[in-house]
CSV table of C-alpha atoms in Angstrom, one decimal:
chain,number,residue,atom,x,y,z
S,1,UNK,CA,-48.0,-43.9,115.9
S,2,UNK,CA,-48.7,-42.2,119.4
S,3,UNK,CA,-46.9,-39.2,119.5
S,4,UNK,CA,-45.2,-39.2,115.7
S,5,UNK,CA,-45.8,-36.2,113.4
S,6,UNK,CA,-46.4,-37.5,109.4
S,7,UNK,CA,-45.4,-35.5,106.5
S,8,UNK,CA,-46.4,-35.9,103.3
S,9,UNK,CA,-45.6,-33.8,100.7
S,10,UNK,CA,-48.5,-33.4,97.6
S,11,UNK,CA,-46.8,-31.3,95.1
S,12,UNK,CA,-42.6,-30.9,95.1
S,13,UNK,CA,-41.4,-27.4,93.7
S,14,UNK,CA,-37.9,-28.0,95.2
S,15,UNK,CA,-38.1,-25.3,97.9
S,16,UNK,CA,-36.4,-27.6,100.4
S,17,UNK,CA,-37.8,-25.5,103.6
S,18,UNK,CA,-41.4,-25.9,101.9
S,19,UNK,CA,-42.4,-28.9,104.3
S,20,UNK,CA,-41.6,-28.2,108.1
S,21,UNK,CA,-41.9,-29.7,111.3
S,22,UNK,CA,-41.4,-27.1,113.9
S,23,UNK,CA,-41.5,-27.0,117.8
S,24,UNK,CA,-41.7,-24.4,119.5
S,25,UNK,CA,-41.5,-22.5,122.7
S,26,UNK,CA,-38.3,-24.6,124.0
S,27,UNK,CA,-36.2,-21.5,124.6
S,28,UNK,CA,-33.5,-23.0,123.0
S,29,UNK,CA,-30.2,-20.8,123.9
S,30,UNK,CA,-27.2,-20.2,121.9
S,31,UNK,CA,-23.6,-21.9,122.8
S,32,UNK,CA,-26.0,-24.3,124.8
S,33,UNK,CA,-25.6,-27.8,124.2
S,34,UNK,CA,-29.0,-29.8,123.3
S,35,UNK,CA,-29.3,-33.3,122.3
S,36,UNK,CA,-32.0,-34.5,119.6
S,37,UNK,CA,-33.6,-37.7,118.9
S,38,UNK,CA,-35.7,-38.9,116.1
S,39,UNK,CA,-36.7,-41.4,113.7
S,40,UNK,CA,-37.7,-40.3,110.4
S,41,UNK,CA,-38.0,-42.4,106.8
S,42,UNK,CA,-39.4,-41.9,103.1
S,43,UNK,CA,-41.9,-43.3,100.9
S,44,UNK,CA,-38.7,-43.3,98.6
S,45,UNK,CA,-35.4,-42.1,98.9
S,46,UNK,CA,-34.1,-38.4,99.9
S,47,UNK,CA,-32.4,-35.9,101.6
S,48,UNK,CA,-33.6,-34.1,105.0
S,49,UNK,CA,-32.2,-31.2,106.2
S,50,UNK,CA,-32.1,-30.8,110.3
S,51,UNK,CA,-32.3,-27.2,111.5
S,52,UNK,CA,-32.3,-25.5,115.2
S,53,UNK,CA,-33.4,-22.2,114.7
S,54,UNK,CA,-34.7,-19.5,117.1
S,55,UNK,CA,-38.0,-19.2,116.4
S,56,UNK,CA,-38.0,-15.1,116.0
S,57,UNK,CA,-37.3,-12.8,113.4
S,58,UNK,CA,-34.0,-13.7,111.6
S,59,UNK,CA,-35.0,-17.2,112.4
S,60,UNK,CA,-30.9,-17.7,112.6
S,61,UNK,CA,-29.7,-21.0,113.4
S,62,UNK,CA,-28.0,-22.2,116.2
S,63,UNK,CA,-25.8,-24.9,116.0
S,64,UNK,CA,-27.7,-27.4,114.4
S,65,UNK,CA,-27.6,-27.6,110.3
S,66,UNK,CA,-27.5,-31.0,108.9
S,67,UNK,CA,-28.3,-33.3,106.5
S,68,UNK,CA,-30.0,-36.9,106.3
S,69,UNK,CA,-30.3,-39.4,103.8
S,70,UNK,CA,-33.8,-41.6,104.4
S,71,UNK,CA,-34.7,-44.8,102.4
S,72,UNK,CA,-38.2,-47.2,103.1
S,73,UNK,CA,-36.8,-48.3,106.6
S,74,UNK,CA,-37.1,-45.9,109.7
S,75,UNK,CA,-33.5,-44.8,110.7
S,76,UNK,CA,-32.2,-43.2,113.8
């Protein structure tokens, strides 16, 4: 709704970076602290990994690697 980005995945090959949101041109800095917000759920239960990355070659990440676990209801 409004502003949300919807994923939906139509084949699964288990490449978790397969399905992506990305945003870019935030400049986001290393050592930097960001905060970020979200509310994400599944169709069924899974796993979500979080990433900041800079959006360059070596796409290294910054700070930010995580894992979520999503169910039916939307979680913060």
């Amino acid at each position: 709704e409004g502003d949300a980005i919807v994923l939906r995945a139509t084949k699964v090959d288990f490449t978790d970076w397969h399905l992506q949101a990305v945003q870019t041109d935030l400049d986001l800095k290393e050592g930097q602290q960001y905060k970020l917000k979200f509310k994400a759920k599944g169709e069924a239960s899974c796993t979500i990994g979080v990433n900041a990355m800079i959006d360059q070659e070596d796409w290294h990440d910054i700070g930010l690697t995580d894992q979520l676990q999503l169910g039916k209801d939307y979680r913060d």
